[in-house]
Short mmCIF file of C-alpha atoms in Angstrom, two decimals:
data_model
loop_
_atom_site.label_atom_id
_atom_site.label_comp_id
_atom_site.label_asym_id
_atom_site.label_seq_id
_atom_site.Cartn_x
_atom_site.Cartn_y
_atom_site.Cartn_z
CA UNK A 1 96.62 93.05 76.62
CA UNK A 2 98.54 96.14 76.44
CA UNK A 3 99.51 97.93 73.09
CA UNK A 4 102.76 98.92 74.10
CA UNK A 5 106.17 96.60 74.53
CA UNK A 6 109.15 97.78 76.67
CA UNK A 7 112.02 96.36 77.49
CA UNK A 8 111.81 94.95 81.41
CA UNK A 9 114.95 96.40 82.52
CA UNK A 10 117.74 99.12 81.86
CA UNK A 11 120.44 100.45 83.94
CA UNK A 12 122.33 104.23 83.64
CA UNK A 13 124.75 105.82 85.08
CA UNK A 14 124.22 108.72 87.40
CA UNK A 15 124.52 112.36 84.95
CA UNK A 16 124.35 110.04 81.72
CA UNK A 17 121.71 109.81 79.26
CA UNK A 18 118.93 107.34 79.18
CA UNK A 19 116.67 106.46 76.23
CA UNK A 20 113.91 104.02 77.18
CA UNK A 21 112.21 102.42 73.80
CA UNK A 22 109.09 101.74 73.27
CA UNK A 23 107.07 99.83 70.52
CA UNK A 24 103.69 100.19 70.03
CA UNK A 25 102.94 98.71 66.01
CA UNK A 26 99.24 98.80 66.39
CA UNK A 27 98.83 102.89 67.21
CA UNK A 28 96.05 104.34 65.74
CA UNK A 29 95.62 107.85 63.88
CA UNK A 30 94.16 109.63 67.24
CA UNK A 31 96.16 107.88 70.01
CA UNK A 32 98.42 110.13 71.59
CA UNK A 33 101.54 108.21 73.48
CA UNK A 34 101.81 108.74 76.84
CA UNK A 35 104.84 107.88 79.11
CA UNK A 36 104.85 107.51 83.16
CA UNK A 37 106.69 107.14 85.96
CA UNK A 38 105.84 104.93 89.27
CA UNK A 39 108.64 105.64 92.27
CA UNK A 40 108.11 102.85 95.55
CA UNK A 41 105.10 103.11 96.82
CA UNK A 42 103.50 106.24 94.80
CA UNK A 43 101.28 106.15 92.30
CA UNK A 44 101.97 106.64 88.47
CA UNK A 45 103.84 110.28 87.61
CA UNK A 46 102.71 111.74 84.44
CA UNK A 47 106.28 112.42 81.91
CA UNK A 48 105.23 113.31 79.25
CA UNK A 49 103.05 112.76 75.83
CA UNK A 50 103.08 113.60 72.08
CA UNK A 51 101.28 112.64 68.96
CA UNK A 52 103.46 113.20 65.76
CA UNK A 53 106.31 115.78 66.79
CA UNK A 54 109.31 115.49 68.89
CA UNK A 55 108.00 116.91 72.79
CA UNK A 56 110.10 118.25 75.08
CA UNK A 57 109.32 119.38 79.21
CA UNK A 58 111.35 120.01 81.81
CA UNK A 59 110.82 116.18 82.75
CA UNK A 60 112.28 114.69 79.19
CA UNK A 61 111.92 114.33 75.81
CA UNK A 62 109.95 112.48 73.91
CA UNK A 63 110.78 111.14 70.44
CA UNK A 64 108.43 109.65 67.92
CA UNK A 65 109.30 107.50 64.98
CA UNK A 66 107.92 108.95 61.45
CA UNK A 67 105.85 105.97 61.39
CA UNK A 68 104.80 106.24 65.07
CA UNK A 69 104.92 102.53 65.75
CA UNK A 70 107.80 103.33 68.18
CA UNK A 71 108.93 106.15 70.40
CA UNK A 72 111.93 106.91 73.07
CA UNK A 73 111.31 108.37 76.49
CA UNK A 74 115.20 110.42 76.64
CA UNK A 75 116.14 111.42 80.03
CA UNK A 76 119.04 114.15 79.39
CA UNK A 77 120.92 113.28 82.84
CA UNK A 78 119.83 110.79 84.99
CA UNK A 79 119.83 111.48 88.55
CA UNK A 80 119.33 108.99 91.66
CA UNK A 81 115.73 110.06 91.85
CA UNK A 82 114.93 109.05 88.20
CA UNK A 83 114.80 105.10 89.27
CA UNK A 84 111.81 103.77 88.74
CA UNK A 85 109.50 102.10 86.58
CA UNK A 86 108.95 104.05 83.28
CA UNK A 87 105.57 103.34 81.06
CA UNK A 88 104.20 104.17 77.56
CA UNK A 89 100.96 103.42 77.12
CA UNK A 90 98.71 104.86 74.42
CA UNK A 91 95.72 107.45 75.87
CA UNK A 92 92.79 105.36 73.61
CA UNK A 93 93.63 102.22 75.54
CA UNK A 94 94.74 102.85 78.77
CA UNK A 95 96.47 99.40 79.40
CA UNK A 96 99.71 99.67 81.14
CA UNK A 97 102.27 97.11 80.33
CA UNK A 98 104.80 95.64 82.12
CA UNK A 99 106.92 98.87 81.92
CA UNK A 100 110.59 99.25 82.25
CA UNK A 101 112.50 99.48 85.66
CA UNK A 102 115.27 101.45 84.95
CA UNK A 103 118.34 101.70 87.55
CA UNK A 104 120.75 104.13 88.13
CA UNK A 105 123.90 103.65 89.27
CA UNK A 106 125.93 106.41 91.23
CA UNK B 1 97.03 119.28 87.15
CA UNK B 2 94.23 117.67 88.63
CA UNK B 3 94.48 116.69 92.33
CA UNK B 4 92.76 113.54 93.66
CA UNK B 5 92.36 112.48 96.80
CA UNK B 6 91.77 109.24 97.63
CA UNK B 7 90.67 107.36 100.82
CA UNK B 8 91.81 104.93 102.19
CA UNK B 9 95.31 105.07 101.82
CA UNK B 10 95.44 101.43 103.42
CA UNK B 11 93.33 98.82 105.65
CA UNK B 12 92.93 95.59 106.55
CA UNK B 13 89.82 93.64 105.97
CA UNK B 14 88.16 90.31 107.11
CA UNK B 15 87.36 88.33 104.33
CA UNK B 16 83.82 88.04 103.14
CA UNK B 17 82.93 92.03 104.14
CA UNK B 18 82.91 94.68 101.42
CA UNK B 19 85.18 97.56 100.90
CA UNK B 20 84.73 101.18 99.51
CA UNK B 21 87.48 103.26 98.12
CA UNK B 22 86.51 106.62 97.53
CA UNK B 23 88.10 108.94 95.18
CA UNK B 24 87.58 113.41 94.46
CA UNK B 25 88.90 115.23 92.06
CA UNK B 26 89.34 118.47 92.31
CA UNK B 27 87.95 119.47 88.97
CA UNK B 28 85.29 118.16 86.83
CA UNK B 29 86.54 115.43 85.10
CA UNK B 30 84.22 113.12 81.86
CA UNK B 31 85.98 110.01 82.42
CA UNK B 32 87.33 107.95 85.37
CA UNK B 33 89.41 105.26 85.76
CA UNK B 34 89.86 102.49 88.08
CA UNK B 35 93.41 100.20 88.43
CA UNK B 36 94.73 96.96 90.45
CA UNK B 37 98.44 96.72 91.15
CA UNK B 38 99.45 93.79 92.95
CA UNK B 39 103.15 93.43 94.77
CA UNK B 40 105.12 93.77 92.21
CA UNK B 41 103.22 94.08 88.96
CA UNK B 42 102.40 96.80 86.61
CA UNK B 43 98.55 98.22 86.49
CA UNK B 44 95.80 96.68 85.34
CA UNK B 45 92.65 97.89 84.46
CA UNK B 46 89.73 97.41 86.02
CA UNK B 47 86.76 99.54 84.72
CA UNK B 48 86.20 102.77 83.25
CA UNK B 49 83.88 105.01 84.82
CA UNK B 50 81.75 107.87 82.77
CA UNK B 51 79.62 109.82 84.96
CA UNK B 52 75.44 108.92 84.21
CA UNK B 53 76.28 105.84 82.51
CA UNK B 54 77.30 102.25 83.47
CA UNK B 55 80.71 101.53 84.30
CA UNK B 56 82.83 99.74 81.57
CA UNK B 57 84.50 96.46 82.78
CA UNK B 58 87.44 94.90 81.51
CA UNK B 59 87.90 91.22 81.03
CA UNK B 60 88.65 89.47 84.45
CA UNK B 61 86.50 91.94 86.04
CA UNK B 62 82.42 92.10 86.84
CA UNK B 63 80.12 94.24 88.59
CA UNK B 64 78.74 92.20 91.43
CA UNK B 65 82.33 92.24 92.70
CA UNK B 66 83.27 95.42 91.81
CA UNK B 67 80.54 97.79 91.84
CA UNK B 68 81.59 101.46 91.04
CA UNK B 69 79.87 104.47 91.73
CA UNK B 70 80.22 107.58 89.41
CA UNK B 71 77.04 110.31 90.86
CA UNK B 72 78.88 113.58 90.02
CA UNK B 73 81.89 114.66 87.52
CA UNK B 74 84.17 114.52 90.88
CA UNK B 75 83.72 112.00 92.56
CA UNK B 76 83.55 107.83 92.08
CA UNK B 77 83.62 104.87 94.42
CA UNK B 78 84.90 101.47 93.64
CA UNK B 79 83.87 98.79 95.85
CA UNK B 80 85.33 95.50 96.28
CA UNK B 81 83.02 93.23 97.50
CA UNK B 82 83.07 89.82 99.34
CA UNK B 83 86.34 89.91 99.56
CA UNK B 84 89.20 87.36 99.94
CA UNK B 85 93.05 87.19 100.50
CA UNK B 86 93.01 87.15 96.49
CA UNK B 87 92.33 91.10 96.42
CA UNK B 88 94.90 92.11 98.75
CA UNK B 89 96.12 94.64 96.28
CA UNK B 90 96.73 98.53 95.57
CA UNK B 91 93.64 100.10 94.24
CA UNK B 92 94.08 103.28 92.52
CA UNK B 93 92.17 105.48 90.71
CA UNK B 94 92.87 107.78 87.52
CA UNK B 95 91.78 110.59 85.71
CA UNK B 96 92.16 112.42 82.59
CA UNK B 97 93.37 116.03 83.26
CA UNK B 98 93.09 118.51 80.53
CA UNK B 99 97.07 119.47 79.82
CA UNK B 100 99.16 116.95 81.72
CA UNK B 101 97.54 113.28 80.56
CA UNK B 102 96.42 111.28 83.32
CA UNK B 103 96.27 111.92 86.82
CA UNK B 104 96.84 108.93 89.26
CA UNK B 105 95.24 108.61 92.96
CA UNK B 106 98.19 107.64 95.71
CA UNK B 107 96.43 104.52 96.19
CA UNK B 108 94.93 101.98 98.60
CA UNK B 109 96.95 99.73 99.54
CA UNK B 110 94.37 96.77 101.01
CA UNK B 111 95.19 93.63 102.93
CA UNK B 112 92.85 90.51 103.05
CA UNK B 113 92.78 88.49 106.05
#
């Protein structure tokens, strides 16, 4: 089984923020968390990843609790083309979970 | 990033025959990765693939029905053997690239018939 929990679903509003949670209570020292991206009919997009400190890309940011047993994928302003189904999954593992389909609304 | 190409992007097989999805990298890579995705469903792992050693299977998963091939640092083949409407799946392949995390094949999408 996967390491990571999500929420299934979320919904935004178009040029809104989105935070997408993730747990992951089990992480290890040396795991680095890694979020993705899968649009219809592509496979995975690589976001973004981080260890201990705060990461930002021109993708997102990425948020770690002091504790890392949970982190927050923040998407600054959605757009249309960020649907899709967002997941964290921790690089020592490499089990996806469900993920989290997010929707945006225009 | 790393740039795979994978073939075949899709077909449509007879049960009982065999399978081969192919998958290069355009850079050497250590470790490979091989996923399912059925309609619908997130990823889930199949094997890991380390090139000059045998490939790692997850649970669910065995070698005499899905042998993988890893003979270089760029290239690996996952076959899916005697197959039945039960694989029709996406098969995709992944690999670790050195700056951007993990680098995802576009998949082949296969239909059992």
């Amino acid at each position: 089984d996967a390491k990571t929990t999500q929420p299934n679903s979320m919904e935004s509003n178009e040029e809104e923020p989105v935070h997408l949670p993730c747990n992951h209570s089990t992480i290890s020292g040396t795991d680095y968390i890694h979020w993705y991206r899968q649009l219809p009919s592509q496979g995975p997009e690589y976001v973004i990843h981080g260890l201990t400190s705060n990461v930002n890309n021109r993708m997102a940011s990425l948020a770690i609790a002091e504790d890392r047993k949970s982190s927050t994928l923040i998407l600054h302003r959605a757009t249309l083309r960020d649907a899709a189904v967002y997941y964290c999954i921790l690089n020592n593992d490499m089990r996806f979970g469900a993920g989290t389909r997010l929707t945006v609304k225009p | 990033s790393a740039v795979i190409s994978q073939k075949p992007s899709r077909d449509i097989c007879q049960r009982g025959t065999s399978l081969t999805i192919q998958c290069q990298v355009d850079s050497q890579v250590t470790m490979m990765f091989w996923y399912r995705q059925q309609p619908g469903q997130s990823l889930t792992l199949i094997a890991t693939a380390n090139q000059g050693s045998e490939a790692t299977y997850e649970s669910g998963f065995v070698i005499d029905k899905f042998p993988i091939s890893r003979p270089n640092l760029t290239f690996s083949t996952l076959t899916v053997s005697n197959m039945s409407p039960e694989d029709s799946s996406i098969y995709l392949c992944s690999v670790l690239d050195r700056y951007d995390g993990y680098t995802f094949g576009s998949g082949t999408r296969l239909t059992v018939v």
